[in-house]
Amino acid sequence: MDEKKIISYTLRYGVIISSILIISGLFIFLLKEPSVKDVYAFNTTALTLNPLNPLSISLYGLIVLISLPVLIVAEQVIIYASEKDRIYTIVSLIVLSFMLFAILLMPRLLH
């Protein structure tokens, strides 16, 4: 399969899954909490990744959306490595390591 098709399918299905999660979490929130007039005043300090919590469902959608660029760069590493293109494989690995460092380690270092 062509590498552009692989990346386009990843983007397409990732955005669709993310949109479904975010919109369904929003609708469940509005159905479950009809008394909340201002969504921004809702307390999110004790928010956990409980799949039954509607805000957590939306948060899962955001996690999927944020993880898409990392997944695409990882796909590029695999594609370039299978083509035996060393320069682009190394550059993609460097970009992937910077992205993972920024996502996984920087929040811990800044606190």
mmCIF file of C-alpha atoms in Angstrom:
data_model
loop_
_atom_site.group_PDB
_atom_site.id
_atom_site.type_symbol
_atom_site.label_atom_id
_atom_site.label_comp_id
_atom_site.label_asym_id
_atom_site.label_seq_id
_atom_site.Cartn_x
_atom_site.Cartn_y
_atom_site.Cartn_z
ATOM 1 C CA MET A 1 0.000 0.000 0.000
ATOM 2 C CA ASP A 2 1.176 3.522 -0.769
ATOM 3 C CA GLU A 3 2.581 5.438 2.201
ATOM 4 C CA LYS A 4 0.399 8.464 1.461
ATOM 5 C CA LYS A 5 -2.701 6.281 1.677
ATOM 6 C CA ILE A 6 -1.570 4.819 4.999
ATOM 7 C CA ILE A 7 -1.059 8.272 6.471
ATOM 8 C CA SER A 8 -4.311 9.608 5.033
ATOM 9 C CA TYR A 9 -6.261 6.637 6.458
ATOM 10 C CA THR A 10 -4.622 7.187 9.840
ATOM 11 C CA LEU A 11 -5.569 10.851 9.815
ATOM 12 C CA ARG A 12 -9.084 10.234 8.540
ATOM 13 C CA TYR A 13 -10.003 7.483 10.984
ATOM 14 C CA GLY A 14 -8.208 9.167 13.876
ATOM 15 C CA VAL A 15 -10.151 12.391 13.410
ATOM 16 C CA ILE A 16 -13.419 10.462 12.994
ATOM 17 C CA ILE A 17 -12.842 8.468 16.195
ATOM 18 C CA SER A 18 -11.788 11.595 18.071
ATOM 19 C CA SER A 19 -14.823 13.541 16.867
ATOM 20 C CA ILE A 20 -17.191 10.739 17.835
ATOM 21 C CA LEU A 21 -15.706 10.551 21.329
ATOM 22 C CA ILE A 22 -15.739 14.309 21.911
ATOM 23 C CA ILE A 23 -19.275 14.847 20.582
ATOM 24 C CA SER A 24 -20.723 11.818 22.377
ATOM 25 C CA GLY A 25 -19.088 12.926 25.634
ATOM 26 C CA LEU A 26 -20.581 16.368 25.181
ATOM 27 C CA PHE A 27 -24.077 15.006 24.482
ATOM 28 C CA ILE A 28 -23.919 12.615 27.432
ATOM 29 C CA PHE A 29 -22.755 15.497 29.630
ATOM 30 C CA LEU A 30 -25.645 17.693 28.507
ATOM 31 C CA LEU A 31 -28.154 14.870 29.063
ATOM 32 C CA LYS A 32 -26.715 13.847 32.428
ATOM 33 C CA GLU A 33 -26.141 17.337 33.841
ATOM 34 C CA PRO A 34 -29.018 19.475 32.533
ATOM 35 C CA SER A 35 -28.815 21.835 35.516
ATOM 36 C CA VAL A 36 -25.335 23.042 34.610
ATOM 37 C CA LYS A 37 -25.823 26.265 32.657
ATOM 38 C CA ASP A 38 -22.180 27.250 32.417
ATOM 39 C CA VAL A 39 -19.924 24.390 31.335
ATOM 40 C CA TYR A 40 -16.840 26.397 32.276
ATOM 41 C CA ALA A 41 -18.005 26.602 35.900
ATOM 42 C CA PHE A 42 -18.150 22.796 36.126
ATOM 43 C CA ASN A 43 -15.545 21.447 38.542
ATOM 44 C CA THR A 44 -12.934 19.415 36.668
ATOM 45 C CA THR A 45 -10.268 19.255 39.388
ATOM 46 C CA ALA A 46 -11.246 15.707 40.381
ATOM 47 C CA LEU A 47 -11.561 14.490 36.777
ATOM 48 C CA THR A 48 -10.313 10.941 36.309
ATOM 49 C CA LEU A 49 -10.237 8.730 33.245
ATOM 50 C CA ASN A 50 -13.387 6.883 34.275
ATOM 51 C CA PRO A 51 -15.116 5.654 31.099
ATOM 52 C CA LEU A 52 -18.541 6.337 32.640
ATOM 53 C CA ASN A 53 -17.816 10.027 33.164
ATOM 54 C CA PRO A 54 -18.955 12.078 30.123
ATOM 55 C CA LEU A 55 -16.100 14.563 30.450
ATOM 56 C CA SER A 56 -13.654 11.661 30.487
ATOM 57 C CA ILE A 57 -15.127 10.409 27.219
ATOM 58 C CA SER A 58 -14.399 13.819 25.680
ATOM 59 C CA LEU A 59 -10.934 13.705 27.215
ATOM 60 C CA TYR A 60 -10.313 10.342 25.518
ATOM 61 C CA GLY A 61 -11.224 12.033 22.240
ATOM 62 C CA LEU A 62 -8.664 14.761 22.876
ATOM 63 C CA ILE A 63 -6.033 12.161 23.741
ATOM 64 C CA VAL A 64 -6.704 10.404 20.418
ATOM 65 C CA LEU A 65 -6.453 13.723 18.577
ATOM 66 C CA ILE A 66 -3.203 14.684 20.297
ATOM 67 C CA SER A 67 -1.651 11.258 19.657
ATOM 68 C CA LEU A 68 -2.254 11.387 15.887
ATOM 69 C CA PRO A 69 0.939 13.328 14.993
ATOM 70 C CA VAL A 70 3.029 10.932 17.082
ATOM 71 C CA LEU A 71 1.438 7.970 15.331
ATOM 72 C CA ILE A 72 2.073 9.499 11.909
ATOM 73 C CA VAL A 73 5.747 10.139 12.661
ATOM 74 C CA ALA A 74 6.063 6.544 13.937
ATOM 75 C CA GLU A 75 4.493 5.347 10.675
ATOM 76 C CA GLN A 76 7.020 7.439 8.762
ATOM 77 C CA VAL A 77 9.867 5.771 10.658
ATOM 78 C CA ILE A 78 8.538 2.352 9.676
ATOM 79 C CA ILE A 79 7.994 3.400 6.046
ATOM 80 C CA TYR A 80 11.468 4.919 5.680
ATOM 81 C CA ALA A 81 13.104 1.950 7.404
ATOM 82 C CA SER A 82 11.332 -0.479 5.068
ATOM 83 C CA GLU A 83 12.554 1.564 2.103
ATOM 84 C CA LYS A 84 16.086 1.472 3.613
ATOM 85 C CA ASP A 85 16.317 5.259 3.537
ATOM 86 C CA ARG A 86 18.735 5.889 6.404
ATOM 87 C CA ILE A 87 18.753 9.669 6.424
ATOM 88 C CA TYR A 88 14.975 10.080 6.625
ATOM 89 C CA THR A 89 14.734 7.223 9.122
ATOM 90 C CA ILE A 90 17.222 8.950 11.416
ATOM 91 C CA VAL A 91 15.520 12.330 11.024
ATOM 92 C CA SER A 92 12.121 10.776 11.733
ATOM 93 C CA LEU A 93 13.496 8.984 14.784
ATOM 94 C CA ILE A 94 14.906 12.262 16.098
ATOM 95 C CA VAL A 95 11.564 14.005 15.572
ATOM 96 C CA LEU A 96 9.734 11.104 17.239
ATOM 97 C CA SER A 97 12.080 11.190 20.217
ATOM 98 C CA PHE A 98 11.572 14.960 20.601
ATOM 99 C CA MET A 99 7.807 14.512 20.460
ATOM 100 C CA LEU A 100 7.804 11.710 23.024
ATOM 101 C CA PHE A 101 10.147 13.692 25.265
ATOM 102 C CA ALA A 102 7.859 16.717 25.103
ATOM 103 C CA ILE A 103 4.723 14.687 25.784
ATOM 104 C CA LEU A 104 5.998 12.259 28.415
ATOM 105 C CA LEU A 105 8.858 13.928 30.259
ATOM 106 C CA MET A 106 8.395 17.692 29.990
ATOM 107 C CA PRO A 107 5.248 17.836 32.157
ATOM 108 C CA ARG A 108 7.106 15.997 34.933
ATOM 109 C CA LEU A 109 10.115 18.289 34.641
ATOM 110 C CA LEU A 110 8.029 21.453 34.748
ATOM 111 C CA HIS A 111 6.173 20.536 37.943
#
